[in-house]
Coordinates of C-alpha atoms in Angstrom, one line a residue:
X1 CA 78.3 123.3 81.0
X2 CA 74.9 122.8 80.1
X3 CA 71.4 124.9 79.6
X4 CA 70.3 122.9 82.9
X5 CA 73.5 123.6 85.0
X6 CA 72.2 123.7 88.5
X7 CA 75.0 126.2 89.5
X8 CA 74.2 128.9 86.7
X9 CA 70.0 128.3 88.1
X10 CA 70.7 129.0 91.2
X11 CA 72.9 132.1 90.4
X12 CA 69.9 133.2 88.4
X13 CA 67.9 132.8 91.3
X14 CA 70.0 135.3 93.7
X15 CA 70.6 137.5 91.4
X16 CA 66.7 137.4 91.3
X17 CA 66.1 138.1 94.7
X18 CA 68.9 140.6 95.0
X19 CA 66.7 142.5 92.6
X20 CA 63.6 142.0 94.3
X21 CA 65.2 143.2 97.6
X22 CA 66.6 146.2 95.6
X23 CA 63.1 147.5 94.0
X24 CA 61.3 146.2 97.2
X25 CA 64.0 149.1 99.4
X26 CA 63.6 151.6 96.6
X27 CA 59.7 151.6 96.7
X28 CA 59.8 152.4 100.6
X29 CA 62.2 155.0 100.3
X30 CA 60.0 156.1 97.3
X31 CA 57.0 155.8 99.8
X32 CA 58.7 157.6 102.4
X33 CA 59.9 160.5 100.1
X34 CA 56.5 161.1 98.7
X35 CA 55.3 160.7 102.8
X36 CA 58.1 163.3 104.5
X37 CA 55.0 165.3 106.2
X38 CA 53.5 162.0 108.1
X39 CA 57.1 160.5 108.7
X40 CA 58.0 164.3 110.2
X41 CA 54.8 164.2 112.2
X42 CA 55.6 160.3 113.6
X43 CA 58.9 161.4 114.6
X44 CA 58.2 164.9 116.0
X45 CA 55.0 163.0 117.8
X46 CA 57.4 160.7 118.9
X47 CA 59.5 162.8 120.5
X48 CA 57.3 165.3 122.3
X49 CA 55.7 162.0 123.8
X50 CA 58.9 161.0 125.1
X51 CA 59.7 164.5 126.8
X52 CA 56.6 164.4 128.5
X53 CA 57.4 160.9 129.2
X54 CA 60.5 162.1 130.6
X55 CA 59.2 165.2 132.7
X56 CA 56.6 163.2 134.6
X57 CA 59.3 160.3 135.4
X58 CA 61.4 163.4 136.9
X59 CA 58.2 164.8 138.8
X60 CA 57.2 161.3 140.2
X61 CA 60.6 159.4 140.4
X62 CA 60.8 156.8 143.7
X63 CA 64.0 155.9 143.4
X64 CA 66.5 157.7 141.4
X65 CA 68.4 154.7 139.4
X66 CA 65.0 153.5 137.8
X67 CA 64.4 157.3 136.8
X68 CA 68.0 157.4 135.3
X69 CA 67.4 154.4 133.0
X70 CA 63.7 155.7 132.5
X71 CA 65.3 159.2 131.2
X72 CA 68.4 157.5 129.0
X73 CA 66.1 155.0 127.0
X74 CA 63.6 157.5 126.8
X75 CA 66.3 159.7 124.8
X76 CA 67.8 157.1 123.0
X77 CA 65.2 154.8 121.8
X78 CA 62.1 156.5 121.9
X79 CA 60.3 154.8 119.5
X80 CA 60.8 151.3 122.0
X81 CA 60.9 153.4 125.2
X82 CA 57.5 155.1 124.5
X83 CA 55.1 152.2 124.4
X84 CA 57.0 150.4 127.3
X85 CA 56.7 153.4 129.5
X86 CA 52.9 153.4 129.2
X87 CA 53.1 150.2 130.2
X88 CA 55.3 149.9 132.9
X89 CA 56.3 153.4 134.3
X90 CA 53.0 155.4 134.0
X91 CA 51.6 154.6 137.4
X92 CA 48.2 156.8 138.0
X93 CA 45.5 155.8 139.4
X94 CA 43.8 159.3 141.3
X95 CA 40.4 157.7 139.7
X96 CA 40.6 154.9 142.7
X97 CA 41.6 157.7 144.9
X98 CA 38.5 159.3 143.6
X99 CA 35.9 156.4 144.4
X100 CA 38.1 155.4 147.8
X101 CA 37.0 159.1 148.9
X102 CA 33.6 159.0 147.2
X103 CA 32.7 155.6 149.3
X104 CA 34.4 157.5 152.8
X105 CA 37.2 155.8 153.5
X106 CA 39.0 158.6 155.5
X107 CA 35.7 158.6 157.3
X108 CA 36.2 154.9 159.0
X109 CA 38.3 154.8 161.9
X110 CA 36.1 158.0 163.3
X111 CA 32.9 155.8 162.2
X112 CA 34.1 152.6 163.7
X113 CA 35.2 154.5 166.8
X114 CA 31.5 155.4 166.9
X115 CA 30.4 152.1 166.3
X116 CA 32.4 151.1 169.6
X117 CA 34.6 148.9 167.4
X118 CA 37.8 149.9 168.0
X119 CA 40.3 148.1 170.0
X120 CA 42.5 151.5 171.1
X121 CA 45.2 149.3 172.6
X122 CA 46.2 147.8 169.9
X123 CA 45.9 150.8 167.5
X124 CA 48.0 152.6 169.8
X125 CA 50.8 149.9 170.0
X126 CA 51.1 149.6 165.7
X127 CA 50.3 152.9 164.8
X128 CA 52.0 152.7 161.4
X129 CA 50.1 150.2 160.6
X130 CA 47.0 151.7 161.4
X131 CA 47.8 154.5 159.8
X132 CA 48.4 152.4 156.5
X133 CA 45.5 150.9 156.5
X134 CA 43.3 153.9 157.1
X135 CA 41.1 151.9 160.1
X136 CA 42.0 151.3 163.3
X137 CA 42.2 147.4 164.8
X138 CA 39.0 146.4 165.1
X139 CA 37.7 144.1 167.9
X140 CA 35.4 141.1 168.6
X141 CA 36.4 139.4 165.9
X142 CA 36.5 135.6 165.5
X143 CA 39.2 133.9 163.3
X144 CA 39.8 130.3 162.0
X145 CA 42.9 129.1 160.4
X146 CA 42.7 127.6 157.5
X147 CA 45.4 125.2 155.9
X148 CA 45.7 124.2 152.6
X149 CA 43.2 124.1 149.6
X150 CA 41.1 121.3 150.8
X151 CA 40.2 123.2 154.3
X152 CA 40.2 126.6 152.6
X153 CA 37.7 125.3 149.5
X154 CA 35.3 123.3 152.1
X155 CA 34.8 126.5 154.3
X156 CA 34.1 128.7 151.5
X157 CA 31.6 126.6 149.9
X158 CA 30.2 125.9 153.0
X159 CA 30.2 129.2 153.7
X160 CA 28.2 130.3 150.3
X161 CA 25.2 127.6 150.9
X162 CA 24.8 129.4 154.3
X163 CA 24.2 133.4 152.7
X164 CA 21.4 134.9 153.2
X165 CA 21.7 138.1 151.3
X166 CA 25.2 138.6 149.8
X167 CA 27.9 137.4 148.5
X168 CA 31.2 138.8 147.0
X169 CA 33.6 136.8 145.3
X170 CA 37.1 137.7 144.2
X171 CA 40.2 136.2 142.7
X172 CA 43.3 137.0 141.0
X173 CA 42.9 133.6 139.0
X174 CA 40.2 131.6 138.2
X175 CA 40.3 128.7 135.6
X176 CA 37.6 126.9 133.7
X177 CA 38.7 123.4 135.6
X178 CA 37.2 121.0 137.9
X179 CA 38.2 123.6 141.3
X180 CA 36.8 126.4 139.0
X181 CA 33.5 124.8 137.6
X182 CA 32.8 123.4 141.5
X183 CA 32.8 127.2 142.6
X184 CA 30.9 128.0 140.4
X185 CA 28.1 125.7 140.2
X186 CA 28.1 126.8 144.2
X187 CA 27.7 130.3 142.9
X188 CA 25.1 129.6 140.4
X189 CA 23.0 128.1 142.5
X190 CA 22.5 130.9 144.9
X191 CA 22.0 133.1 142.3
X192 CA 18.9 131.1 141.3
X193 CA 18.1 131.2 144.9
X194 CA 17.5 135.1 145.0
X195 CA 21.2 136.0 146.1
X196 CA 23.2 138.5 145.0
X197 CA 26.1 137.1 143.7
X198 CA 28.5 139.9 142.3
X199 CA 32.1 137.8 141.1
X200 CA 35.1 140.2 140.5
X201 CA 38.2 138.6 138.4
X202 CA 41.6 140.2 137.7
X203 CA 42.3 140.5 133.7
X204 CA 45.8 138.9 133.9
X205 CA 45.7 136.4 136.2
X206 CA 43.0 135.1 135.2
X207 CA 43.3 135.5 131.2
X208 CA 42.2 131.9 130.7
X209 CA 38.7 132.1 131.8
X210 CA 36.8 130.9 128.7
X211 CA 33.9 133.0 127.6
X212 CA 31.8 130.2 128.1
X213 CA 32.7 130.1 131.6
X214 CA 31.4 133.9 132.4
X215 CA 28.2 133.6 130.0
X216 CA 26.9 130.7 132.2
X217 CA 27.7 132.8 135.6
X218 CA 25.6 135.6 133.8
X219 CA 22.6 133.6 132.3
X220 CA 22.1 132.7 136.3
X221 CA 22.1 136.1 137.2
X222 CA 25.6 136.1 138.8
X223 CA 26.7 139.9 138.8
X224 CA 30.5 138.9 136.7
X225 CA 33.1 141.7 136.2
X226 CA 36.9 141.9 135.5
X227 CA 39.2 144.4 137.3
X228 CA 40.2 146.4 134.3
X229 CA 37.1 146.2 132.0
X230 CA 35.9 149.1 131.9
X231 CA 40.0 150.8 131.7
X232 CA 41.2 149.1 128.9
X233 CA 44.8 148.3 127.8
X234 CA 44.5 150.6 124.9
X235 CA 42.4 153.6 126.7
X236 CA 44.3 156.9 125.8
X237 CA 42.8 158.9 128.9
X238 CA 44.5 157.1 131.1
X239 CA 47.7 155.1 132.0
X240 CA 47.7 151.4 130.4
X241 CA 46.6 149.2 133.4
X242 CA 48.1 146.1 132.1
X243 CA 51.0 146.0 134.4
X244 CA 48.7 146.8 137.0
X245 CA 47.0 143.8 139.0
X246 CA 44.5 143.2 141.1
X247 CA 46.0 140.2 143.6
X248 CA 43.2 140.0 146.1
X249 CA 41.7 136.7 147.1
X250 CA 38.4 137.3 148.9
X251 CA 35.4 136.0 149.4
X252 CA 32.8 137.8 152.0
X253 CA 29.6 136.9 153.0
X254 CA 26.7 139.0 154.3
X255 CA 28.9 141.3 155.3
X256 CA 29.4 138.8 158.7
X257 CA 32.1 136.2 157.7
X258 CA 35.0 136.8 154.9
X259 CA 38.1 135.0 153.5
X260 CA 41.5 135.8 152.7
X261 CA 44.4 134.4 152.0
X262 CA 46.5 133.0 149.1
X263 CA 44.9 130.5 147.4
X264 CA 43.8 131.1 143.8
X265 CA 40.7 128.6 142.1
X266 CA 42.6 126.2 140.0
X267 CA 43.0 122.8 140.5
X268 CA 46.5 123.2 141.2
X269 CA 46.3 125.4 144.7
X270 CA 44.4 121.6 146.3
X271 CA 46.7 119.1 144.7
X272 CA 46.0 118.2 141.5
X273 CA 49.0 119.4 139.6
X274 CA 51.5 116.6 138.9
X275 CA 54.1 119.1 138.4
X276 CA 53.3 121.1 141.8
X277 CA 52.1 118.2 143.2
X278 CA 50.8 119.1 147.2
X279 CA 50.3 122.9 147.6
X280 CA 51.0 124.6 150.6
X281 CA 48.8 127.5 150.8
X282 CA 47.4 129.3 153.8
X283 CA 44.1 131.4 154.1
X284 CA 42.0 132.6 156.9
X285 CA 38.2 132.6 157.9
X286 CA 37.1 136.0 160.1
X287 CA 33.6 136.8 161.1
X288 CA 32.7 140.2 163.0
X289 CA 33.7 143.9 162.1
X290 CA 36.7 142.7 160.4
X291 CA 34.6 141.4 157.6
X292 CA 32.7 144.8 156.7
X293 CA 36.4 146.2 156.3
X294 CA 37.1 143.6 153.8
X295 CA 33.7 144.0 152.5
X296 CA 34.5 147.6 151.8
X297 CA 37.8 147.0 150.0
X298 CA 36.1 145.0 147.5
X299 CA 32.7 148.2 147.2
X300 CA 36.2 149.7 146.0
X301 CA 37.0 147.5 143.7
X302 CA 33.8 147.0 142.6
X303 CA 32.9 150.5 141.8
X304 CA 36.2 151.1 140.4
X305 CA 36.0 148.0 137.9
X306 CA 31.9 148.3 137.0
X307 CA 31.3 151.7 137.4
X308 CA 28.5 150.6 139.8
X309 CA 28.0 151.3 143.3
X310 CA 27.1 148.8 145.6
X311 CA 24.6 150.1 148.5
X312 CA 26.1 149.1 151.8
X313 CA 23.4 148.4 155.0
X314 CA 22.9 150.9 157.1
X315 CA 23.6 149.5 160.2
X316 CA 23.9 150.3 164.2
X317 CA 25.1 147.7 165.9
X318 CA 27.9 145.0 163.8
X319 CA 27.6 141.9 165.7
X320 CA 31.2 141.1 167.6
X321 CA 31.0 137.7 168.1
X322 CA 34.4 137.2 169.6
X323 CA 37.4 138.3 171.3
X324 CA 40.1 139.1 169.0
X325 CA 41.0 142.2 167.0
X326 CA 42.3 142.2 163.4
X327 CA 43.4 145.3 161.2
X328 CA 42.2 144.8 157.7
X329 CA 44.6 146.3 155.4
X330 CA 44.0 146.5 151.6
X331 CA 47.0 148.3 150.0
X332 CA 47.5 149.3 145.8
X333 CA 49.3 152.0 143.5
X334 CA 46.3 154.5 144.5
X335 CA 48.1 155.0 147.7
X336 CA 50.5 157.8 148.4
X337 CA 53.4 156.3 149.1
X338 CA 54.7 152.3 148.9
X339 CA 52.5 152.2 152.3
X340 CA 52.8 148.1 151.9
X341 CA 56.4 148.3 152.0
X342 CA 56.2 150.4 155.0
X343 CA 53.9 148.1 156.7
X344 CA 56.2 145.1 156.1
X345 CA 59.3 147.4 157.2
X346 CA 58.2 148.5 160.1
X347 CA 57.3 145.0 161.3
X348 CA 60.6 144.0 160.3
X349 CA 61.6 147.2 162.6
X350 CA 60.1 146.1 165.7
X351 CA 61.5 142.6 165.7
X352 CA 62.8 141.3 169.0
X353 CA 63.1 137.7 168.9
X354 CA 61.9 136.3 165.7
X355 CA 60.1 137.1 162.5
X356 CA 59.4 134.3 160.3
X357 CA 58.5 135.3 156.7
X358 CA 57.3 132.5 153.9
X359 CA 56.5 133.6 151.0
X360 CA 56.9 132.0 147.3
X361 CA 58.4 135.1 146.0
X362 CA 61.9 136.8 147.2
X363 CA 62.3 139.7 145.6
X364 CA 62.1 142.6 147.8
X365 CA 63.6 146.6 147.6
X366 CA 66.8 148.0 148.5
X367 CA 64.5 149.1 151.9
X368 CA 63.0 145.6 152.7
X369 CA 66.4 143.9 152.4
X370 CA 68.1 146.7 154.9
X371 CA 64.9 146.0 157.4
X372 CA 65.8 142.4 157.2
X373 CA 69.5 142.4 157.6
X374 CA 69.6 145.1 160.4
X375 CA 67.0 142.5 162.2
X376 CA 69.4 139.6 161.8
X377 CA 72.3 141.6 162.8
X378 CA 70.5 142.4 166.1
X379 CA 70.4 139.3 166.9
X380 CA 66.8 138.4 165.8
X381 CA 65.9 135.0 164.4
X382 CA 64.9 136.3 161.0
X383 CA 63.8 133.2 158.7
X384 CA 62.6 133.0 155.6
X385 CA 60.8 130.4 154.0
X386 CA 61.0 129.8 150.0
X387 CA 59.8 126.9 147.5
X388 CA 62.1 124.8 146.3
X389 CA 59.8 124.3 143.1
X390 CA 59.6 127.1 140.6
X391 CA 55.8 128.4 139.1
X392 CA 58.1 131.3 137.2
X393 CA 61.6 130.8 135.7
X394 CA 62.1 135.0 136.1
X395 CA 61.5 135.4 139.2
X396 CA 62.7 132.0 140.7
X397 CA 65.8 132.9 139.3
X398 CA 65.8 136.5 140.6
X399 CA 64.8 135.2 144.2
X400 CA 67.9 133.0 144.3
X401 CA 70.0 136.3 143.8
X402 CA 68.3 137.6 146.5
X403 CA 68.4 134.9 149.0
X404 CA 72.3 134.6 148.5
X405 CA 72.5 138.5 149.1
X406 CA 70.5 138.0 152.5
X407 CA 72.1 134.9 153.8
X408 CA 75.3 136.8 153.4
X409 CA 74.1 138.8 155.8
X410 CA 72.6 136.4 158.9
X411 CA 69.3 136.0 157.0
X412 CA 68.0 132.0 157.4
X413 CA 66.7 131.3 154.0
X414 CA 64.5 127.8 153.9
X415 CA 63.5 126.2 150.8
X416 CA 59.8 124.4 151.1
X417 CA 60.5 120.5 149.8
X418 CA 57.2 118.8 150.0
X419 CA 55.6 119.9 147.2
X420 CA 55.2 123.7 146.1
X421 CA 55.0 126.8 148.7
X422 CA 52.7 129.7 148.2
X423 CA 51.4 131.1 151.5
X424 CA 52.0 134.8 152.6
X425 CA 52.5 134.7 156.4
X426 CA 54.3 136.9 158.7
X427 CA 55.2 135.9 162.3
X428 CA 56.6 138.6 164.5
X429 CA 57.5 137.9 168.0
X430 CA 54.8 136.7 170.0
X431 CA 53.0 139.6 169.0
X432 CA 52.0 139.9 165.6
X433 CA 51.0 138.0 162.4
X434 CA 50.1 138.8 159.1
X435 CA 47.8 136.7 156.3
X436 CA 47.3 137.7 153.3
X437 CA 47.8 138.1 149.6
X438 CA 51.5 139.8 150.0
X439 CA 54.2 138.6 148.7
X440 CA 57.7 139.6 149.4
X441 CA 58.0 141.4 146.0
X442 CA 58.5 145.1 144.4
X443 CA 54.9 143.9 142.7
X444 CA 53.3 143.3 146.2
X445 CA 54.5 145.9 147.4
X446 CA 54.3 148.9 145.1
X447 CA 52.4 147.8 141.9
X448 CA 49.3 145.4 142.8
X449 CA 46.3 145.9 144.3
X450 CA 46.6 143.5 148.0
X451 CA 44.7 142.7 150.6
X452 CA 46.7 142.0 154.6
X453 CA 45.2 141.2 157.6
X454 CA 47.1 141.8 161.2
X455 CA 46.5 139.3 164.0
X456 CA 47.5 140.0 167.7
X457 CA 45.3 137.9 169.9
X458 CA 47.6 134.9 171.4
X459 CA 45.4 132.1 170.1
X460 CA 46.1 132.9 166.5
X461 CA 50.0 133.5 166.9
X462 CA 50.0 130.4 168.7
X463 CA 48.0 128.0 166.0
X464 CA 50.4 130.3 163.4
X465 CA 53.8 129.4 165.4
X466 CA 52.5 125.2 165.0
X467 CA 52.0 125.5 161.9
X468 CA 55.0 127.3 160.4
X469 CA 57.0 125.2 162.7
X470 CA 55.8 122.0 160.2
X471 CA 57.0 123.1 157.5
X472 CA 60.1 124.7 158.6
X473 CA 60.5 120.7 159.5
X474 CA 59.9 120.1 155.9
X475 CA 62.2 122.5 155.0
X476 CA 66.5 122.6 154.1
X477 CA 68.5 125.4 155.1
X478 CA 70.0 127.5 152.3
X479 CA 73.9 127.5 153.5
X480 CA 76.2 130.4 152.3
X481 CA 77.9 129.1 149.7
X482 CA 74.6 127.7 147.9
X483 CA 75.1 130.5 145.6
X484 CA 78.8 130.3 144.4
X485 CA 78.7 126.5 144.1
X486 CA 75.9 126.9 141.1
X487 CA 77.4 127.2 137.8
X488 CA 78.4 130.7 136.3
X489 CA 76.4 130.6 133.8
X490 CA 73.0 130.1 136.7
X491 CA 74.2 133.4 138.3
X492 CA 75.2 135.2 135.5
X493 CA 71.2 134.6 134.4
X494 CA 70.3 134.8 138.1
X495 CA 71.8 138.4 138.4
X496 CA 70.4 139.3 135.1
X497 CA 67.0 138.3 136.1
X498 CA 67.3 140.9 139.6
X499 CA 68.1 143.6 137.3
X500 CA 64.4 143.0 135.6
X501 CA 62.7 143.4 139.8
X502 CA 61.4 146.3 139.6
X503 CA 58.6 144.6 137.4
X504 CA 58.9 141.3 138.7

């Protein structure tokens, strides 16, 4: 063989990089040997992070499985355990509970019982849900449905050229797009015309927002904030808020007319996805008292975020400028307890005759599930109503776990086909419906901050009954075997994904 043989080369090569990987391993044990204080120090540091880790999992455990598998990783990988706890098990947030009892909120339903504003009969017939949302059901409201993005946008802006004082603007996500830039511009220009214009964005959901974007809501003298800017990811005092969203869609004006509902501003929630293609989204238009209660969820927020208090009008007399009464009911991980969960299960509880859920999420606790199987098992048309399109491969995935679990148990499970389903409405009986920005989700319900309002007047369940009745019509029934006839290897990853709910 000769000089240039390419086998003996390459030999020469390895043997090269054997070495290289030999000295590069000897100088790090050299580094760590010459290091053993600061390695000592990691590992004890380490460690005594993860016992206290440990001990305030035991201290505030909900439900005793996730504490278990808290406690085990905790002890066994600590160094991988640590950082994800921060993240997704260190839930405090006594600084909201802090500004909610700063700004009075245990002080409203005796206010608004002053104010003449509460509707008693209704408070006394849902008092769990009065007592979750901290207010009583307030009367003389007026309410509009409003379907789809087209309706919902139109209102809104229409809505904004109309203030006279204030206005307060808040969404989960906002992107720099066609939808995003029209809002603004309608923002911007009441800004200019001597409004205050205070805009209130979550971190996460709306991550995309250019800087470009905010600077020109600013240089018009728009008031621009986002949820966790002033609690960052990395802040030591306090629990990392990344896992921790704000979900609330609201828009109030002059403290006289808000909206909520679930729409987002992006292009995609009024059609112009390809993918999506028509979105089916429901929000709702209230004027009268039940506006100052939303109004004062987002003070919260505000304060909370910015650090800045908004003054609120002294007032006498709220104008009532019609007949129905809505409970406004903002929920978040500053509460006590899951009080959103409760809310949903004890509507679920008092089911009769029907309760009609759509939601674009399906992934609810071992307590929501038993609320909606004892229901169906009673005899109660319990339906639920899906989209057949996924926005999230995780949690589509987990929901069809979920939905086999419940049809197994007399649930009707629907999946939306024309086009892509994202409302949050609850029908219960002729009784009761809800709007909002809840999904049927351990998020919803235990980790994000949320915003639900309760209808009872007749008109609204009616106009509600129509129009879930539509798109139950565009809807296919999920039959009992759905589940088992997919391939194994679609529930193996379907079961895997509902083991990740808890964060989903």
């Amino acid at each position: 063989m000769g000089q240039d043989d390419p086998t003996l080369a390459q030999d020469g090569a390895d043997a090269q990089a054997v070495i290289q990987d030999a000295v590069t391993d000897v100088g790090i044990l050299d580094m760590m040997a010459n290091n053993l204080g600061l390695v000592a120090a990691f590992v004890v540091l380490m460690y005594a992070t993860a016992i206290i880790c440990a001990v305030r999992e035991v201290m505030n455990s909900t439900t005793s499985q996730g504490s278990v598998a808290w406690l085990l990783s905790l002890f066994f990988l600590p160094y991988l355990t640590v950082p994800l706890y921060f993240v997704f098990g260190w839930r405090s947030f006594s600084d909201y509970a802090k500004i909610q009892a700063s700004l009075g909120r245990a002080e409203r339903a005796r206010r608004a019982d002053e104010l003449g504003l509460t509707d008693h009969e209704e408070t006394r017939d849902w008092p769990v849900l009065t007592r979750v949302a901290g207010v009583p059901f307030l009367a003389g409201n007026t309410s509009e449905l409003l379907i789809d993005g087209d309706a919902t946008f139109s209102a809104i802006k229409e809505a904004i050229a109309a203030a006279e004082s204030s206005i307060f603007f808040q969404f989960f996500a906002i992107h720099d797009d066609k939808l995003g830039r029209e809002m603004a511009d309608a923002l911007i220009s009441r800004a200019r015309d001597g409004i205050r214009v205070q805009f209130l964005y979550d971190d996460v959901g709306s991550h995309s927002l250019s800087r470009a974007f905010l600077n020109r809501l600013k240089d018009a003298g728009v008031e621009v904030c986002g949820f966790n800017e002033n609690h960052k990811f990395l802040r030591l005092l306090g629990p990392m808020r990344l896992n921790y969203r704000n979900h609330r869609k609201l828009v109030v004006i002059d403290f006289r007319t808000a909206f909520v509902g679930g729409h987002n501003v992006a292009d995609q929630y009024v059609g112009r996805d390809r993918w999506f293609g028509h979105w089916r989204d429901t929000h709702v238009k209230v004027e009268g008292p039940a506006a100052v209660a939303c109004a004062l969820s987002f003070v919260e927020d505000w304060l909370w975020a910015s650090g800045e208090r908004i003054d609120l009008p002294q007032v006498r007399d709220i104008p009532m400028p019609g007949d129905e009464s809505v409970l406004v009911m903002p929920t978040g991980p500053a509460d006590k307890l899951e009080e959103c969960a409760i809310a949903f299960v004890e509507a679920a509880a008092r089911a009769k005759e029907r309760l009609w859920i759509t939601t674009p999420y399906l992934v609810p606790s071992l307590d929501v599930q038993t609320a909606l199987a004892a229901a169906a098992m009673r005899g109660v048309d319990v339906r639920i109503l899906l989209p057949e399109k996924r926005d999230h491969w995780t949690v589509w995935l987990a929901t069809h776990a979920y939905e086999d679990t419940l049809v197994q148990r007399g649930v009707k499970v629907y999946r939306y086909t024309d086009g892509f389903l994202h409302q949050k409405v609850t029908l219960l009986d002729n009784d009761l419906v809800s709007i909002g920005t809840v999904n049927f989700d351990n998020r919803s319900f235990q980790i994000n901050f949320e915003l639900t309002l309760w209808f009872t007047h007749e008109r609204m369940i009616q106009n509600v009954e129509a129009m879930l009745e539509v798109d139950f019509e565009k809807a296919s029934l999920t039959w009992p075997d759905a589940f088992r006839s997919r391939s194994y290897v679609f529930r193996v990853f379907a079961q895997g994904a509902r083991l990740l709910s808890p964060i989903l």
